[in-house]
XYZ file of N, CA and C in Angstrom:
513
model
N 4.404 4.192 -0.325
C 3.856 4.239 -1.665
C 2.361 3.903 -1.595
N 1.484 4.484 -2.019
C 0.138 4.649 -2.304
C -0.364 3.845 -3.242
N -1.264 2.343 -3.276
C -2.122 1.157 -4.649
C -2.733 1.824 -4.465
N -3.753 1.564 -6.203
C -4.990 1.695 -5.970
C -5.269 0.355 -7.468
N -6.093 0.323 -6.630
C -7.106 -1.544 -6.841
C -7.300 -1.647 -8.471
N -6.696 -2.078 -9.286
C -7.674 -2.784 -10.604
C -8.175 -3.678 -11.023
N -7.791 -4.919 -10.446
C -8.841 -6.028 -10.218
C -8.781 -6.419 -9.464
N -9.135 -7.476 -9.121
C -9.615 -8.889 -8.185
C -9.490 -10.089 -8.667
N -8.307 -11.135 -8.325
C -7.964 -12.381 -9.485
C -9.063 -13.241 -8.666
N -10.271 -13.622 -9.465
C -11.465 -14.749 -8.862
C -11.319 -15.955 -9.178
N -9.858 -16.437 -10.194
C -10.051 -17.865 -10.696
C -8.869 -17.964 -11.690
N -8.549 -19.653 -11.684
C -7.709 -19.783 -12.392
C -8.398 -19.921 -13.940
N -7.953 -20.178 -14.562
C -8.682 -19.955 -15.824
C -7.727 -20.997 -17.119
N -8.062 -22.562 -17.183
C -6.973 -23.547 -17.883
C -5.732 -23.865 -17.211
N -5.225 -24.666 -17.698
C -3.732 -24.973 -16.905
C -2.471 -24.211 -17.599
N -2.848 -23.246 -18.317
C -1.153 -22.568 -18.172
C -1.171 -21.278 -17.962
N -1.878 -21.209 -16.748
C -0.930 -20.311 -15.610
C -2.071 -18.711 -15.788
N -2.896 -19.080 -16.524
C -4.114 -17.899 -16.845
C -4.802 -17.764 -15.866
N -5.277 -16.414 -15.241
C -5.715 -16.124 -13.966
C -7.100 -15.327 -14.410
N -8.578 -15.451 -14.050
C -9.404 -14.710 -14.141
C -9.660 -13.547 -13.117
N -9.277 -12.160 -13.954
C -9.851 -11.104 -13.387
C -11.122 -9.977 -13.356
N -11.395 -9.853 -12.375
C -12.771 -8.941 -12.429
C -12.165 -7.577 -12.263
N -12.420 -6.842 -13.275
C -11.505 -5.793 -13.913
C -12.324 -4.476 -12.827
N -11.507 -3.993 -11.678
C -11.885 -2.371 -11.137
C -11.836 -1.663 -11.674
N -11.174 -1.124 -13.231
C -10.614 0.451 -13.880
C -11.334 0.249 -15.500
N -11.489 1.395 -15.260
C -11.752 1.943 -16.681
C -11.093 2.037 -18.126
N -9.701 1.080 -17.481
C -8.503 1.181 -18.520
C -8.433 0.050 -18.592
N -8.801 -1.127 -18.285
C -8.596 -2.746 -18.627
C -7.323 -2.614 -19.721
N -7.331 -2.026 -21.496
C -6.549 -2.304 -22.183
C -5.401 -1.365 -21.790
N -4.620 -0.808 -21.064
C -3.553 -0.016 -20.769
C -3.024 -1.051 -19.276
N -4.068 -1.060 -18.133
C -4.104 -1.571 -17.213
C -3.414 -2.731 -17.136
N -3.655 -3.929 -18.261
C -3.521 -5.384 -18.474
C -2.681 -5.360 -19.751
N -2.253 -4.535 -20.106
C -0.860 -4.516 -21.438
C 0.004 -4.861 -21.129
N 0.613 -5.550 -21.987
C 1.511 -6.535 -22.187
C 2.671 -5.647 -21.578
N 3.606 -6.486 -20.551
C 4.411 -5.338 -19.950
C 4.522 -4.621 -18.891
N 2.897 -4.516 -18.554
C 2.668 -3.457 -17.634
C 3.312 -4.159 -16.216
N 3.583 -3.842 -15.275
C 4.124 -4.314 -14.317
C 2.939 -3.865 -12.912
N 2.501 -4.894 -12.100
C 1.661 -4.425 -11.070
C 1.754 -5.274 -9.879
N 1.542 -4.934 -8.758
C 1.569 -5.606 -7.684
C 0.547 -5.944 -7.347
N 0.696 -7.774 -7.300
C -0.129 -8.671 -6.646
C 0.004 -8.449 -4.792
N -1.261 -8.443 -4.616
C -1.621 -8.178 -2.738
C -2.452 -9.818 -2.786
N -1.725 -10.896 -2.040
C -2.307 -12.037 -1.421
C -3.152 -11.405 -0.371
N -4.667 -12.163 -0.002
C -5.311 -11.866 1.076
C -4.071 -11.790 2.479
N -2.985 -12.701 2.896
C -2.893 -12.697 4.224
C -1.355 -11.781 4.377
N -0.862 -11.006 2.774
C 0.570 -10.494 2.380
C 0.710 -9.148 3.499
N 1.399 -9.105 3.746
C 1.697 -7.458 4.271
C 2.531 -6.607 2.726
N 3.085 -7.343 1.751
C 3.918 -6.569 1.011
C 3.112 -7.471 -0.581
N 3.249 -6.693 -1.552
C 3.123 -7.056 -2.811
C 3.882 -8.041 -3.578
N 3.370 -8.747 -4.482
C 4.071 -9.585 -4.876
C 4.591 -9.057 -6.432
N 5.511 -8.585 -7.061
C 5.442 -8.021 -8.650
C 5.033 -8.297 -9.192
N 4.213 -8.525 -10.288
C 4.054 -9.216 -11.303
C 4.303 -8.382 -12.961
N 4.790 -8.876 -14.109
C 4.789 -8.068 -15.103
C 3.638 -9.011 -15.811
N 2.638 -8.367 -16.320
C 1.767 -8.893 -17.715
C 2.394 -9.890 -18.511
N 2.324 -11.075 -19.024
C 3.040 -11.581 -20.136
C 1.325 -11.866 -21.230
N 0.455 -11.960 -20.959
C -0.956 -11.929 -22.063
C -1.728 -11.552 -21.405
N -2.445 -10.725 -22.334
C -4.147 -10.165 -22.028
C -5.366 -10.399 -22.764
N -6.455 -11.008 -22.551
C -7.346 -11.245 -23.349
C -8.655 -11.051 -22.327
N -9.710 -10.488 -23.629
C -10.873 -10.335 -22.560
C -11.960 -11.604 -22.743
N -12.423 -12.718 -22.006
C -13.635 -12.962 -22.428
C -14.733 -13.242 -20.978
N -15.794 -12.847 -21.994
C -16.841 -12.630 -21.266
C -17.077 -11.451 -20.217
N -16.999 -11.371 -18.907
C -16.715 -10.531 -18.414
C -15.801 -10.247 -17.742
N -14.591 -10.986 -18.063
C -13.743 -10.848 -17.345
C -12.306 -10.641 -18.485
N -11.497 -10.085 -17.454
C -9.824 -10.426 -18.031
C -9.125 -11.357 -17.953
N -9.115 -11.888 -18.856
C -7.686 -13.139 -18.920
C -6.036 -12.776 -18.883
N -5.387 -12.820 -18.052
C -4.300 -12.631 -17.727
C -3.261 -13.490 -17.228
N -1.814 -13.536 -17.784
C -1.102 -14.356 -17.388
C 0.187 -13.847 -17.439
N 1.155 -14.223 -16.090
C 2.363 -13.270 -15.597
C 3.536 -13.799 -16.354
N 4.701 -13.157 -16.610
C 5.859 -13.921 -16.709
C 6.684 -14.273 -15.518
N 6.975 -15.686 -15.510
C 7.874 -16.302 -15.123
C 6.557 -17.295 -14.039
N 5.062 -17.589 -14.214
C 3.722 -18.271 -13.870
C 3.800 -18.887 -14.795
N 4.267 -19.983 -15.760
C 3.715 -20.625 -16.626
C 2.563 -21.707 -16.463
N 2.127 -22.273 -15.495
C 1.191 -23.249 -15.283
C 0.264 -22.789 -14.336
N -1.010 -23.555 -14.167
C -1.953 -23.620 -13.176
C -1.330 -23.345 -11.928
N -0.320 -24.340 -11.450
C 0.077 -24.637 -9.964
C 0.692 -23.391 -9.414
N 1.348 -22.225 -10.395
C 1.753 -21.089 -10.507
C 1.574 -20.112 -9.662
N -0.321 -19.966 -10.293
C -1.109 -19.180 -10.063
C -1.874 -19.745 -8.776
N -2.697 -20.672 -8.634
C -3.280 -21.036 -8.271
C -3.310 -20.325 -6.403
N -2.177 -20.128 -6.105
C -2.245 -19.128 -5.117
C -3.035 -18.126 -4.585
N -2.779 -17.388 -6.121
C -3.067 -16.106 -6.361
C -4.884 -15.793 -6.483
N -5.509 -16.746 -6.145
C -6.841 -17.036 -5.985
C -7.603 -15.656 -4.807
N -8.203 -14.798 -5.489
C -8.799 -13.940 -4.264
C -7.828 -12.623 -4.002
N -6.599 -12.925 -4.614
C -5.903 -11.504 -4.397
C -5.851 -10.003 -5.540
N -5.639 -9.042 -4.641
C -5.794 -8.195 -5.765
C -4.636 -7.594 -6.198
N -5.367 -6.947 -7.785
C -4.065 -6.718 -8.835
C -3.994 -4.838 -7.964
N -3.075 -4.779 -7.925
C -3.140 -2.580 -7.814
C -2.234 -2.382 -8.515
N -2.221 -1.217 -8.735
C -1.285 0.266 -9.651
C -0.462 0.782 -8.360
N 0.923 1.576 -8.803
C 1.621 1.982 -7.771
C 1.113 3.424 -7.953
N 0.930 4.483 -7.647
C 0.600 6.056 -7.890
C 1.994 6.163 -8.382
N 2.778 6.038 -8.910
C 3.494 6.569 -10.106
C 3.368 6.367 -11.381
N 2.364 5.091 -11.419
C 1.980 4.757 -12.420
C 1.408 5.277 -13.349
N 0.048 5.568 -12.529
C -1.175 5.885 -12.967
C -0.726 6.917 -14.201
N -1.217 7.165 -15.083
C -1.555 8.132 -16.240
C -1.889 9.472 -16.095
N -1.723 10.310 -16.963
C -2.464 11.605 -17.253
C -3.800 11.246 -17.555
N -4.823 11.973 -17.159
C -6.114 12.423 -17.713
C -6.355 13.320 -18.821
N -7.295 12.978 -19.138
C -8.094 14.368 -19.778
C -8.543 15.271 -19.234
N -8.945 16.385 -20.040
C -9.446 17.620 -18.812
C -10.892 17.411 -18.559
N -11.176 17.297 -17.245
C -12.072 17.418 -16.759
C -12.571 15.881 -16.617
N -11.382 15.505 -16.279
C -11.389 13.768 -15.687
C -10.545 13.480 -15.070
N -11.040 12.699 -14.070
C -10.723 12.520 -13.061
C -10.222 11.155 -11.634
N -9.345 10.473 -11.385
C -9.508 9.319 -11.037
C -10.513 9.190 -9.875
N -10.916 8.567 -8.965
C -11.747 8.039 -7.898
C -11.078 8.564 -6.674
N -9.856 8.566 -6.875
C -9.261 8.385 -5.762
C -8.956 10.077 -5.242
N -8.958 10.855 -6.302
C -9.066 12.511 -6.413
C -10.386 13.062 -6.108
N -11.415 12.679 -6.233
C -12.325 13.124 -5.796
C -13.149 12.626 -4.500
N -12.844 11.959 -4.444
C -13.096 11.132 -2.882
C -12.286 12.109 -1.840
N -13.183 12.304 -0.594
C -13.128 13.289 -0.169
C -13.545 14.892 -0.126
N -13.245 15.402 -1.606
C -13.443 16.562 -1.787
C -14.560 17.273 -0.805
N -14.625 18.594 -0.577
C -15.557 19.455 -0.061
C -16.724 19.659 -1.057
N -17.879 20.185 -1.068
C -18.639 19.881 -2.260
C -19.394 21.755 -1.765
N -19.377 22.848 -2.525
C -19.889 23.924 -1.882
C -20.777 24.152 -3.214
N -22.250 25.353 -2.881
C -23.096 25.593 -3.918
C -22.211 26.826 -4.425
N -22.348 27.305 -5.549
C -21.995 28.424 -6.659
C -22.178 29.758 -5.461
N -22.679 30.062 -4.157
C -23.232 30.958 -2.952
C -22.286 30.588 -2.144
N -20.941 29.185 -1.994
C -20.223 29.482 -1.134
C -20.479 28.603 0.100
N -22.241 28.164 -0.013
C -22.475 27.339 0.963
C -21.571 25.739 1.044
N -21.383 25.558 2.239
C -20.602 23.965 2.242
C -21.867 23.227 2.209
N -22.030 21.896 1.602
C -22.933 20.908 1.116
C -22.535 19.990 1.849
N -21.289 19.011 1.728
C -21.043 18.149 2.317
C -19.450 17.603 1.506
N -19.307 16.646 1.652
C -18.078 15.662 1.282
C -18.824 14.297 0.586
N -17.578 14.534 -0.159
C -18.194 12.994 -1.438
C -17.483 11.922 -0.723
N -18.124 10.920 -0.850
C -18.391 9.992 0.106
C -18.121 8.655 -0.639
N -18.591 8.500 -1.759
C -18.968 7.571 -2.726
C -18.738 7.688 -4.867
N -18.495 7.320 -4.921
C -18.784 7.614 -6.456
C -19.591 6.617 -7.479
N -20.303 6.935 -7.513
C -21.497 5.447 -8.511
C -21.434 5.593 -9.864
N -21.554 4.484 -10.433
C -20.843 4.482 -11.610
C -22.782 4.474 -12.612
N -23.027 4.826 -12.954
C -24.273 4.988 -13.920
C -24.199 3.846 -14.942
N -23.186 4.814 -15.751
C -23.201 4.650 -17.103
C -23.459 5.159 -18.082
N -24.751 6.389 -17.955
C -24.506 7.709 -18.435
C -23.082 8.595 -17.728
N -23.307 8.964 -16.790
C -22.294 9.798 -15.747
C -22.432 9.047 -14.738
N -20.928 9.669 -13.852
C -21.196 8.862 -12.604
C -22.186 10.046 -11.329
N -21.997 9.094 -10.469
C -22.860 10.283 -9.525
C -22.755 9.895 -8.028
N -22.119 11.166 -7.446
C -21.178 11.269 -5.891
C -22.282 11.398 -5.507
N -21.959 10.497 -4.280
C -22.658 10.652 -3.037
C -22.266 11.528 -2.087
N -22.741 12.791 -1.718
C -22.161 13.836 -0.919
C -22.960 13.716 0.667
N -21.609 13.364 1.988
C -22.286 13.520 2.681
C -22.356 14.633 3.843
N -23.290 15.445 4.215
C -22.830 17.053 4.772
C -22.706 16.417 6.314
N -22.726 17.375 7.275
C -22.354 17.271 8.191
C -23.395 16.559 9.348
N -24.567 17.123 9.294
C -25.651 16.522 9.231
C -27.043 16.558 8.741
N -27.745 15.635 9.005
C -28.778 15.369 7.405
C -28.543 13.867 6.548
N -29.469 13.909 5.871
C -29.463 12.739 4.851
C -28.649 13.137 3.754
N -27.874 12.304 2.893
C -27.177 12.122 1.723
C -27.343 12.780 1.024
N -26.973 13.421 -0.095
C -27.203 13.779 -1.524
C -26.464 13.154 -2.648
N -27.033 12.850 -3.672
C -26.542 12.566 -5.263
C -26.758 13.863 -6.318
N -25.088 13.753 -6.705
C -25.074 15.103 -7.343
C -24.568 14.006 -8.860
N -25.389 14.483 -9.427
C -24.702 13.896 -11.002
C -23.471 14.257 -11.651
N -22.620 13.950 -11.890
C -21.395 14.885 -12.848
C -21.680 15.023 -14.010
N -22.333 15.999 -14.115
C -22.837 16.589 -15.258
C -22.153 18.212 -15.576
N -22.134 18.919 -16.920
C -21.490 19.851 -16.823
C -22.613 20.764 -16.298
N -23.868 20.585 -16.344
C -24.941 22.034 -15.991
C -25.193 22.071 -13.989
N -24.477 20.743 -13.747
C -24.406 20.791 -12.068
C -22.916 21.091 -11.523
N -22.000 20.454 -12.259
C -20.825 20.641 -11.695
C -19.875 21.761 -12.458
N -19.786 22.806 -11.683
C -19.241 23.778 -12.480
C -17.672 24.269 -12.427
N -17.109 23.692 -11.169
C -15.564 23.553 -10.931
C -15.162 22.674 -9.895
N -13.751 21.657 -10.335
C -13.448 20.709 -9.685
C -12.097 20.690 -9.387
N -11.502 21.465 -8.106
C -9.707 21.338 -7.543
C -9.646 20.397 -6.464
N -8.746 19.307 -7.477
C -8.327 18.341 -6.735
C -7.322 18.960 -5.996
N -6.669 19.784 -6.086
C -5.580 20.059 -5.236
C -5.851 20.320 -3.609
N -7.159 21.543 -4.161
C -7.566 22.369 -2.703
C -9.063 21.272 -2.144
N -9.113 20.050 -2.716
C -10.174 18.981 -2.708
C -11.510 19.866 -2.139
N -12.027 20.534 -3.076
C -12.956 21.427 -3.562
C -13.915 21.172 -4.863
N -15.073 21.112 -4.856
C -15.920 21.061 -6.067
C -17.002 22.223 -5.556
N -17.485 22.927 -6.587
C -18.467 24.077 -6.826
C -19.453 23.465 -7.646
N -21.029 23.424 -7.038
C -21.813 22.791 -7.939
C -22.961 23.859 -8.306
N -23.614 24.122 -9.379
C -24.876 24.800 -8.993
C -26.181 23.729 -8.540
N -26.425 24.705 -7.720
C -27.730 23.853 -6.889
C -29.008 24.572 -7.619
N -29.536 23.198 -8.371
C -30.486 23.065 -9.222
C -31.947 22.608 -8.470
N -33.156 23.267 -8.796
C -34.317 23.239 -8.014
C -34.770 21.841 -7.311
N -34.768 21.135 -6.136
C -35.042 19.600 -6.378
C -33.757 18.831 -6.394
N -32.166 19.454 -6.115
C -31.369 18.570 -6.472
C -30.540 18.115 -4.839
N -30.944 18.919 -4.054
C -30.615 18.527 -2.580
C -32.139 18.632 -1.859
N -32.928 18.316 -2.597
C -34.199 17.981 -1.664
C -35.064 16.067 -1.064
């Protein structure tokens, strides 16, 4: 079975059993819902530990979270440094023309001519858009923005993206 990472528990957070997380996903409120069920990875675990959600609250920059059947500090307190993941059955549907991290990582990256560019390498998070780091075979790096006037088709299946190559954008 295939995790993929949504937080990082950095701290206990009061004495009943509240764990501070530094949230990896873009879904914090689906991610950390009441219910949701996810596997805790201890730094030294070979196997996951279950955990189901029993509260979610956000403050500051972080997630406040606390498991059922953890009621206190001494609970958690373990769980210091380990991370929360998703099982890939989990994960959700998208929208069209969105995409998780874990689908585009890798991909082949070719110009609108067919040429191969390189492989995405990276994905950076902006904040306008994000923007892959593509790396070709050899040569220095490129940053391609995900934008719709650069990226013009994206198969995760055949891990393929078609970009148009814009004047200045692999120079």
């Amino acid at each position: 079975m295939q995790w993929f990472n949504v937080g990082k528990i950095v701290n206990t957070h009061g004495i009943r059993g509240e764990v501070r997380v530094l949230s990896r996903t873009d879904f914090p409120e689906e991610r950390f819902a009441v219910g949701t069920k996810l596997g805790l990875f201890t730094p030294d675990a070979k196997k996951p530990i279950m955990v189901k959600i029993a509260s979610h609250r956000q403050h500051k920059n972080f997630e406040l979270v606390t498991f059922e059947g953890y009621p206190n500090i001494n609970d958690v307190e373990p769980f210091k440094e380990s991370y929360l993941k998703i099982a890939e059955h989990d994960l959700s549907e998208l929208e069209d023309n969105a995409f998780y991290h874990h689908e585009i990582l890798g991909c082949t990256v070719f110009s609108t001519d067919g040429e191969e560019i390189g492989t995405i390498s990276e994905i950076l998070e902006t904040g306008a858009n994000d923007v892959w780091e593509v790396t070709p075979k050899t040569g220095k790096k490129h940053y391609i923005p995900y934008i719709e006037d650069i990226v013009k088709e994206v198969d995760v299946d055949e891990k393929k993206v078609i970009i148009e190559v814009m004047e200045g954008l692999l120079s």
